[in-house]
Amino acid sequence: MTLSSPQARDYPIQRWVFEDAVGRFDIDLGDSNMVPGRLDALDVPADLELDYGHDRGLGALREAVAGLYGGAADSVLVTQGAQQALYLVYAALLTPGSRVIAFRPGWQQSWDVPPELGCHVELVGFRPDLSFDVEAAEAVAGPDVRLIVANSPCNPTGRRIAEKDLHGLVALASRTGAHLLLDEEYALDLSRSAAVGSDRVISVSSLSKVYGFPGLRVGWLYGPPDVVERCARRKFLSTISNSVLCETLACDVLAHRERHLRSYHELTRRGLALVRDFARRNADAVTLVEPEDTPFAWLWLTTGEEPLAMCRRALDRGVLLMPGETLGASDGFRVCFARSPEAVAEGLGRVERVLRPSSPAAGSVPAR
């Protein structure tokens, strides 16, 4: 079994989340972040001066982020979430006619934004075992390649890029004069990032996924200082700086990083056990791809139904899932298990009744 081809039918994630699903679910197993944190768990000085801050991010925050990589603050630019960091890299490194190599399924931005900048995107898939197909990337590379984009651990497969494949992509970037852009939103140990000490690799991450603070909209890029400088100029022309309040709260999150990671590990451990049980009970309908330290898992849908259609029926029962069509795939769906065990169990129970609508238990619990 393999993921759908790079030409799989799309369904915009923006439409699914912000139009179709709004107000229709009480259990969120769709968003890929740790259960959201609360403001009362963070500390902010009452006398904080709400000025413009700094265009590259507060010094204390840049130092804290640099510490995650074991590097220097001049390699860090704080952004409005990882999304802006990725966009700034595209804007800084690409010119009309540039070629981009991206892996699909993945994050829609990597194949939607470059064409808007006048660039051509070569989409490559994964090997049957869901490892990154570096040979396919090499086959489409040429002298006009300026950027190679990879997400590790991968959204939606939940699999990390193997060291040999990572080395292959770094070598490909060096050989073609391109940069390798690593979306490392779900990486737990950024000190192992290929961006550390490299003049060809850029890492992007944030506080949204593992830490569970997407509402702070605090992300960053870490890379060669010259790339950081080019991105900083473009950030200034768009948003000038981030919120001083949000960046101060972000400093508090990273100051208590170990506490947040303990909560993450505990929730994901218990949630993944429930997903494994769900997959075993429904082995004739779904197949679990074992995730590698992600808060979500990919489930092949083997019933013959389109994932979008199944996820719409789950939404009718008040459960948000992420259909593969929103991530460039058409044969499975993503489920997030970094939630309370009670929410995961109830949500998966409802999904089970969606998969088996004719079973006696299917009508025993109302949709909402």
CSV table of C-alpha atoms in Angstrom, one decimal:
chain,number,residue,atom,x,y,z
A,1,MET,CA,0.0,0.0,0.0
A,2,THR,CA,1.3,3.4,-0.9
A,3,LEU,CA,0.3,7.0,-0.5
A,4,SER,CA,-1.5,8.6,-3.4
A,5,SER,CA,0.4,10.1,-6.2
A,6,PRO,CA,1.8,13.7,-6.1
A,7,GLN,CA,-1.1,14.6,-8.3
A,8,ALA,CA,-3.8,13.6,-5.8
A,9,ARG,CA,-7.0,15.7,-5.6
A,10,ASP,CA,-6.8,18.7,-3.2
A,11,TYR,CA,-9.3,20.0,-0.8
A,12,PRO,CA,-8.1,23.2,0.9
A,13,ILE,CA,-7.4,22.8,4.6
A,14,GLN,CA,-8.5,26.4,5.1
A,15,ARG,CA,-11.9,25.5,3.7
A,16,TRP,CA,-12.2,22.3,5.8
A,17,VAL,CA,-11.2,23.9,9.1
A,18,PHE,CA,-12.5,27.4,8.9
A,19,GLU,CA,-15.6,26.9,6.8
A,20,ASP,CA,-16.9,23.4,6.8
A,21,ALA,CA,-16.1,22.5,10.4
A,22,VAL,CA,-16.8,25.7,12.3
A,23,GLY,CA,-19.3,25.1,15.2
A,24,ARG,CA,-19.9,21.5,14.2
A,25,PHE,CA,-17.7,19.5,16.5
A,26,ASP,CA,-17.1,19.1,20.2
A,27,ILE,CA,-14.2,16.7,20.0
A,28,ASP,CA,-11.1,17.9,18.1
A,29,LEU,CA,-9.0,15.1,16.8
A,30,GLY,CA,-8.1,17.0,13.6
A,31,ASP,CA,-5.8,19.8,14.6
A,32,SER,CA,-2.3,18.5,14.9
A,33,ASN,CA,-1.1,20.3,18.0
A,34,MET,CA,-0.8,19.3,21.7
A,35,VAL,CA,-4.0,20.1,23.6
A,36,PRO,CA,-3.9,23.9,23.9
A,37,GLY,CA,-2.3,25.5,26.9
A,38,ARG,CA,-4.0,28.2,29.0
A,39,LEU,CA,-3.0,31.7,29.8
A,40,ASP,CA,-3.2,31.1,33.6
A,41,ALA,CA,-0.4,28.5,33.2
A,42,LEU,CA,2.0,31.2,32.0
A,43,ASP,CA,3.6,34.2,33.8
A,44,VAL,CA,3.8,37.7,32.4
A,45,PRO,CA,5.1,40.8,34.3
A,46,ALA,CA,2.2,43.1,35.1
A,47,ASP,CA,4.5,46.1,34.3
A,48,LEU,CA,5.4,44.8,30.8
A,49,GLU,CA,5.7,47.7,28.4
A,50,LEU,CA,3.8,47.0,25.3
A,51,ASP,CA,6.1,48.7,22.8
A,52,TYR,CA,7.2,47.5,19.3
A,53,GLY,CA,9.8,45.1,20.6
A,54,HIS,CA,12.4,44.1,18.1
A,55,ASP,CA,12.0,43.2,14.4
A,56,ARG,CA,14.0,40.0,14.9
A,57,GLY,CA,12.3,39.1,18.2
A,58,LEU,CA,13.1,39.9,21.8
A,59,GLY,CA,16.7,39.2,22.6
A,60,ALA,CA,15.8,36.8,25.4
A,61,LEU,CA,13.5,34.8,23.1
A,62,ARG,CA,16.1,34.6,20.4
A,63,GLU,CA,18.7,33.4,22.9
A,64,ALA,CA,16.3,30.8,24.2
A,65,VAL,CA,15.5,29.5,20.7
A,66,ALA,CA,19.2,29.5,19.8
A,67,GLY,CA,19.7,27.4,22.9
A,68,LEU,CA,17.4,24.7,21.5
A,69,TYR,CA,19.8,24.3,18.6
A,70,GLY,CA,23.0,24.9,20.6
A,71,GLY,CA,23.7,27.8,18.3
A,72,ALA,CA,23.9,31.6,18.3
A,73,ALA,CA,21.1,34.2,18.3
A,74,ASP,CA,22.2,35.7,15.0
A,75,SER,CA,20.9,32.5,13.4
A,76,VAL,CA,17.4,33.1,14.7
A,77,LEU,CA,14.5,35.1,13.4
A,78,VAL,CA,11.3,35.1,15.5
A,79,THR,CA,8.1,35.1,13.3
A,80,GLN,CA,4.3,35.0,13.4
A,81,GLY,CA,4.2,31.2,13.7
A,82,ALA,CA,6.0,28.8,11.5
A,83,GLN,CA,3.8,29.6,8.6
A,84,GLN,CA,5.3,33.1,8.3
A,85,ALA,CA,8.8,31.7,8.7
A,86,LEU,CA,8.3,29.3,5.8
A,87,TYR,CA,6.8,32.1,3.7
A,88,LEU,CA,9.7,34.5,4.4
A,89,VAL,CA,12.1,31.8,3.3
A,90,TYR,CA,10.2,31.4,0.0
A,91,ALA,CA,10.2,35.1,-0.5
A,92,ALA,CA,13.8,35.6,0.3
A,93,LEU,CA,15.4,32.8,-1.7
A,94,LEU,CA,13.1,32.4,-4.7
A,95,THR,CA,13.0,34.5,-7.9
A,96,PRO,CA,10.7,34.0,-10.9
A,97,GLY,CA,11.8,30.9,-12.8
A,98,SER,CA,13.3,29.2,-9.7
A,99,ARG,CA,12.6,25.5,-9.3
A,100,VAL,CA,11.4,24.0,-5.9
A,101,ILE,CA,11.4,20.4,-4.9
A,102,ALA,CA,8.7,19.4,-2.3
A,103,PHE,CA,7.4,16.2,-0.9
A,104,ARG,CA,3.7,15.3,-1.1
A,105,PRO,CA,1.6,14.6,0.9
A,106,GLY,CA,2.6,17.3,3.2
A,107,TRP,CA,1.9,20.9,4.0
A,108,GLN,CA,0.0,22.6,1.2
A,109,GLN,CA,2.0,25.8,1.5
A,110,SER,CA,5.0,24.2,0.0
A,111,TRP,CA,3.3,23.7,-3.4
A,112,ASP,CA,0.9,26.6,-3.3
A,113,VAL,CA,3.2,29.5,-2.5
A,114,PRO,CA,6.1,29.1,-5.0
A,115,PRO,CA,3.9,29.3,-8.1
A,116,GLU,CA,2.6,32.6,-6.8
A,117,LEU,CA,6.2,33.8,-6.8
A,118,GLY,CA,6.6,32.7,-10.4
A,119,CYS,CA,8.4,29.5,-9.5
A,120,HIS,CA,7.9,25.9,-10.7
A,121,VAL,CA,7.3,23.1,-8.1
A,122,GLU,CA,8.4,19.5,-8.6
A,123,LEU,CA,6.4,17.3,-6.3
A,124,VAL,CA,7.8,14.0,-5.4
A,125,GLY,CA,6.3,11.3,-3.2
A,126,PHE,CA,7.5,8.7,-0.7
A,127,ARG,CA,8.7,5.2,-1.0
A,128,PRO,CA,6.3,2.4,-0.3
A,129,ASP,CA,7.6,2.3,3.3
A,130,LEU,CA,6.8,6.0,3.7
A,131,SER,CA,10.5,7.0,3.7
A,132,PHE,CA,11.6,10.0,1.8
A,133,ASP,CA,12.2,9.2,-1.9
A,134,VAL,CA,15.6,11.0,-2.3
A,135,GLU,CA,16.2,9.3,-5.6
A,136,ALA,CA,13.0,10.8,-7.0
A,137,ALA,CA,14.1,14.2,-5.8
A,138,GLU,CA,17.5,13.8,-7.5
A,139,ALA,CA,15.8,12.7,-10.7
A,140,VAL,CA,13.9,16.1,-11.0
A,141,ALA,CA,16.7,18.3,-9.8
A,142,GLY,CA,18.5,20.7,-12.1
A,143,PRO,CA,20.7,23.7,-12.1
A,144,ASP,CA,17.7,26.0,-11.5
A,145,VAL,CA,16.7,24.3,-8.2
A,146,ARG,CA,16.8,26.9,-5.4
A,147,LEU,CA,14.9,25.2,-2.6
A,148,ILE,CA,14.2,21.7,-1.4
A,149,VAL,CA,11.4,21.5,1.2
A,150,ALA,CA,11.0,18.5,3.6
A,151,ASN,CA,8.9,18.1,6.7
A,152,SER,CA,10.4,15.9,9.4
A,153,PRO,CA,8.7,14.3,11.3
A,154,CYS,CA,6.3,14.4,8.4
A,155,ASN,CA,2.8,15.7,8.5
A,156,PRO,CA,0.7,13.6,7.9
A,157,THR,CA,2.7,10.3,7.8
A,158,GLY,CA,4.2,10.8,11.3
A,159,ARG,CA,7.5,9.4,10.1
A,160,ARG,CA,11.0,11.0,10.5
A,161,ILE,CA,13.4,11.3,7.7
A,162,ALA,CA,16.1,8.7,8.0
A,163,GLU,CA,19.7,9.9,8.5
A,164,LYS,CA,20.9,8.5,5.2
A,165,ASP,CA,18.0,10.3,3.3
A,166,LEU,CA,18.7,13.5,5.2
A,167,HIS,CA,22.3,13.3,4.2
A,168,GLY,CA,21.2,12.7,0.6
A,169,LEU,CA,19.0,15.8,0.6
A,170,VAL,CA,21.8,18.0,2.1
A,171,ALA,CA,24.2,16.7,-0.5
A,172,LEU,CA,21.7,17.4,-3.3
A,173,ALA,CA,21.2,21.0,-2.0
A,174,SER,CA,25.0,21.5,-1.9
A,175,ARG,CA,25.5,20.0,-5.4
A,176,THR,CA,22.8,22.2,-7.0
A,177,GLY,CA,23.5,25.3,-5.0
A,178,ALA,CA,20.1,25.1,-3.4
A,179,HIS,CA,19.0,25.4,0.2
A,180,LEU,CA,17.2,22.7,2.2
A,181,LEU,CA,14.3,24.0,4.1
A,182,LEU,CA,13.3,21.6,7.0
A,183,ASP,CA,9.9,22.1,8.5
A,184,GLU,CA,10.6,20.7,12.0
A,185,GLU,CA,7.4,21.6,13.8
A,186,TYR,CA,7.2,18.2,15.5
A,187,ALA,CA,10.9,17.7,16.2
A,188,LEU,CA,11.5,17.2,20.0
A,189,ASP,CA,15.3,17.7,19.9
A,190,LEU,CA,16.4,20.5,17.6
A,191,SER,CA,20.0,20.2,18.7
A,192,ARG,CA,20.1,17.3,16.2
A,193,SER,CA,18.8,19.5,13.3
A,194,ALA,CA,20.8,19.4,10.1
A,195,ALA,CA,20.6,23.2,10.2
A,196,VAL,CA,23.1,23.3,13.1
A,197,GLY,CA,26.5,24.4,11.6
A,198,SER,CA,25.2,24.3,8.0
A,199,ASP,CA,25.2,27.1,5.4
A,200,ARG,CA,22.7,25.3,3.3
A,201,VAL,CA,20.0,24.2,5.7
A,202,ILE,CA,17.2,26.2,7.3
A,203,SER,CA,15.1,24.9,10.2
A,204,VAL,CA,11.6,26.2,11.0
A,205,SER,CA,9.6,25.4,14.1
A,206,SER,CA,7.3,27.0,16.7
A,207,LEU,CA,5.4,26.8,20.0
A,208,SER,CA,2.2,25.6,18.3
A,209,LYS,CA,2.5,21.9,17.9
A,210,VAL,CA,4.5,20.2,20.6
A,211,TYR,CA,4.1,22.9,23.3
A,212,GLY,CA,0.4,23.5,22.6
A,213,PHE,CA,0.4,27.3,22.3
A,214,PRO,CA,-0.7,28.0,18.7
A,215,GLY,CA,-2.6,31.0,19.9
A,216,LEU,CA,0.6,32.8,20.7
A,217,ARG,CA,1.5,32.7,17.0
A,218,VAL,CA,5.2,32.5,17.9
A,219,GLY,CA,7.5,30.6,15.5
A,220,TRP,CA,11.0,31.0,14.2
A,221,LEU,CA,13.6,30.1,11.6
A,222,TYR,CA,17.1,29.0,12.3
A,223,GLY,CA,19.7,29.2,9.6
A,224,PRO,CA,22.7,30.9,8.0
A,225,PRO,CA,22.9,34.5,9.2
A,226,ASP,CA,22.7,35.9,5.6
A,227,VAL,CA,19.4,34.1,5.1
A,228,VAL,CA,18.1,35.3,8.4
A,229,GLU,CA,19.0,38.9,7.4
A,230,ARG,CA,17.2,38.6,4.1
A,231,CYS,CA,14.1,37.2,5.8
A,232,ALA,CA,14.2,39.8,8.5
A,233,ARG,CA,14.1,42.6,5.9
A,234,ARG,CA,10.9,41.1,4.4
A,235,LYS,CA,9.4,40.5,7.8
A,236,PHE,CA,9.9,44.2,8.6
A,237,LEU,CA,8.1,45.2,5.4
A,238,SER,CA,5.1,43.1,6.3
A,239,THR,CA,4.5,42.9,10.1
A,240,ILE,CA,7.5,44.9,11.5
A,241,SER,CA,7.6,42.8,14.7
A,242,ASN,CA,5.7,40.3,16.7
A,243,SER,CA,3.6,41.1,19.8
A,244,VAL,CA,5.8,41.9,22.8
A,245,LEU,CA,3.1,40.3,25.0
A,246,CYS,CA,3.2,37.0,23.0
A,247,GLU,CA,7.0,36.9,22.8
A,248,THR,CA,7.2,37.5,26.6
A,249,LEU,CA,4.8,34.6,27.1
A,250,ALA,CA,6.9,32.5,24.7
A,251,CYS,CA,9.9,33.1,26.9
A,252,ASP,CA,8.0,31.7,29.8
A,253,VAL,CA,7.0,28.6,27.8
A,254,LEU,CA,10.6,27.9,26.9
A,255,ALA,CA,11.8,28.6,30.4
A,256,HIS,CA,9.6,25.7,31.5
A,257,ARG,CA,10.2,23.6,28.5
A,258,GLU,CA,10.8,20.3,30.4
A,259,ARG,CA,7.5,20.6,32.2
A,260,HIS,CA,5.6,21.1,29.0
A,261,LEU,CA,7.4,18.2,27.3
A,262,ARG,CA,6.5,15.9,30.2
A,263,SER,CA,2.8,16.8,29.7
A,264,TYR,CA,3.2,16.2,26.0
A,265,HIS,CA,4.8,12.8,26.5
A,266,GLU,CA,2.2,11.7,29.0
A,267,LEU,CA,-0.7,12.6,26.9
A,268,THR,CA,0.7,11.2,23.6
A,269,ARG,CA,1.6,7.9,25.3
A,270,ARG,CA,-1.9,7.4,26.6
A,271,GLY,CA,-3.5,8.7,23.4
A,272,LEU,CA,-1.5,6.5,21.1
A,273,ALA,CA,-2.4,3.4,23.1
A,274,LEU,CA,-6.1,4.2,22.4
A,275,VAL,CA,-5.4,4.8,18.7
A,276,ARG,CA,-3.6,1.4,18.5
A,277,ASP,CA,-6.6,-0.3,20.1
A,278,PHE,CA,-8.9,1.4,17.7
A,279,ALA,CA,-6.9,0.3,14.7
A,280,ARG,CA,-6.8,-3.3,16.0
A,281,ARG,CA,-10.6,-3.4,16.5
A,282,ASN,CA,-11.2,-2.0,13.0
A,283,ALA,CA,-8.4,-3.7,11.1
A,284,ASP,CA,-10.8,-4.4,8.2
A,285,ALA,CA,-11.4,-0.7,7.8
A,286,VAL,CA,-8.2,1.1,8.7
A,287,THR,CA,-4.5,0.4,8.9
A,288,LEU,CA,-2.3,2.4,11.4
A,289,VAL,CA,1.1,3.8,10.3
A,290,GLU,CA,3.0,3.8,13.6
A,291,PRO,CA,4.0,7.4,14.3
A,292,GLU,CA,7.5,8.5,15.3
A,293,ASP,CA,7.1,10.9,18.2
A,294,THR,CA,4.3,13.0,16.7
A,295,PRO,CA,1.0,14.0,18.4
A,296,PHE,CA,-0.9,12.5,15.5
A,297,ALA,CA,-1.0,9.3,13.4
A,298,TRP,CA,-1.9,8.5,9.8
A,299,LEU,CA,-4.6,5.9,9.2
A,300,TRP,CA,-5.0,4.2,5.8
A,301,LEU,CA,-8.8,4.0,5.0
A,302,THR,CA,-9.4,0.6,3.4
A,303,THR,CA,-13.1,0.7,3.0
A,304,GLY,CA,-13.1,2.2,-0.4
A,305,GLU,CA,-14.8,5.4,0.8
A,306,GLU,CA,-13.1,8.7,0.1
A,307,PRO,CA,-11.5,10.0,3.3
A,308,LEU,CA,-13.2,13.4,2.8
A,309,ALA,CA,-16.6,11.7,2.7
A,310,MET,CA,-15.9,9.6,5.8
A,311,CYS,CA,-14.6,12.7,7.7
A,312,ARG,CA,-17.7,14.6,6.8
A,313,ARG,CA,-19.8,11.8,8.3
A,314,ALA,CA,-17.6,11.9,11.4
A,315,LEU,CA,-18.1,15.7,11.6
A,316,ASP,CA,-21.9,15.0,11.6
A,317,ARG,CA,-21.2,13.1,14.8
A,318,GLY,CA,-19.3,16.0,16.3
A,319,VAL,CA,-15.7,14.8,15.7
A,320,LEU,CA,-13.1,16.7,13.7
A,321,LEU,CA,-10.6,14.6,11.8
A,322,MET,CA,-8.2,15.7,9.0
A,323,PRO,CA,-9.0,14.1,5.6
A,324,GLY,CA,-6.1,13.2,3.5
A,325,GLU,CA,-7.3,15.4,0.7
A,326,THR,CA,-6.3,18.5,2.7
A,327,LEU,CA,-2.7,17.3,2.8
A,328,GLY,CA,-2.2,16.1,-0.7
A,329,ALA,CA,-3.4,12.4,-0.2
A,330,SER,CA,-6.6,10.6,-1.0
A,331,ASP,CA,-6.4,7.3,0.8
A,332,GLY,CA,-6.3,8.0,4.5
A,333,PHE,CA,-6.9,10.5,7.3
A,334,ARG,CA,-4.9,12.0,10.2
A,335,VAL,CA,-6.0,11.7,13.8
A,336,CYS,CA,-4.5,13.7,16.6
A,337,PHE,CA,-4.2,11.9,20.0
A,338,ALA,CA,-2.6,14.6,22.1
A,339,ARG,CA,-5.8,15.1,23.9
A,340,SER,CA,-7.3,13.9,27.2
A,341,PRO,CA,-7.8,10.1,27.2
A,342,GLU,CA,-11.5,10.7,27.7
A,343,ALA,CA,-11.7,12.9,24.6
A,344,VAL,CA,-9.7,10.5,22.5
A,345,ALA,CA,-11.7,7.5,23.6
A,346,GLU,CA,-15.1,9.2,23.0
A,347,GLY,CA,-14.0,10.6,19.6
A,348,LEU,CA,-12.6,7.3,18.3
A,349,GLY,CA,-15.8,5.6,19.6
A,350,ARG,CA,-17.9,7.9,17.4
A,351,VAL,CA,-15.5,7.4,14.4
A,352,GLU,CA,-16.0,3.6,14.9
A,353,ARG,CA,-19.7,4.0,14.6
A,354,VAL,CA,-19.1,6.0,11.4
A,355,LEU,CA,-17.0,3.2,10.0
A,356,ARG,CA,-19.7,0.7,10.9
A,357,PRO,CA,-23.0,2.6,10.4
A,358,SER,CA,-25.1,-0.6,10.1
A,359,SER,CA,-23.9,-2.2,13.3
A,360,PRO,CA,-26.4,-2.5,16.2
A,361,ALA,CA,-24.3,0.0,18.3
A,362,ALA,CA,-24.2,2.6,15.6
A,363,GLY,CA,-27.4,4.3,16.6
A,364,SER,CA,-27.0,3.9,20.3
A,365,VAL,CA,-25.3,7.2,20.8
A,366,PRO,CA,-26.6,10.4,19.3
A,367,ALA,CA,-24.3,12.5,17.0
A,368,ARG,CA,-24.1,15.2,19.6
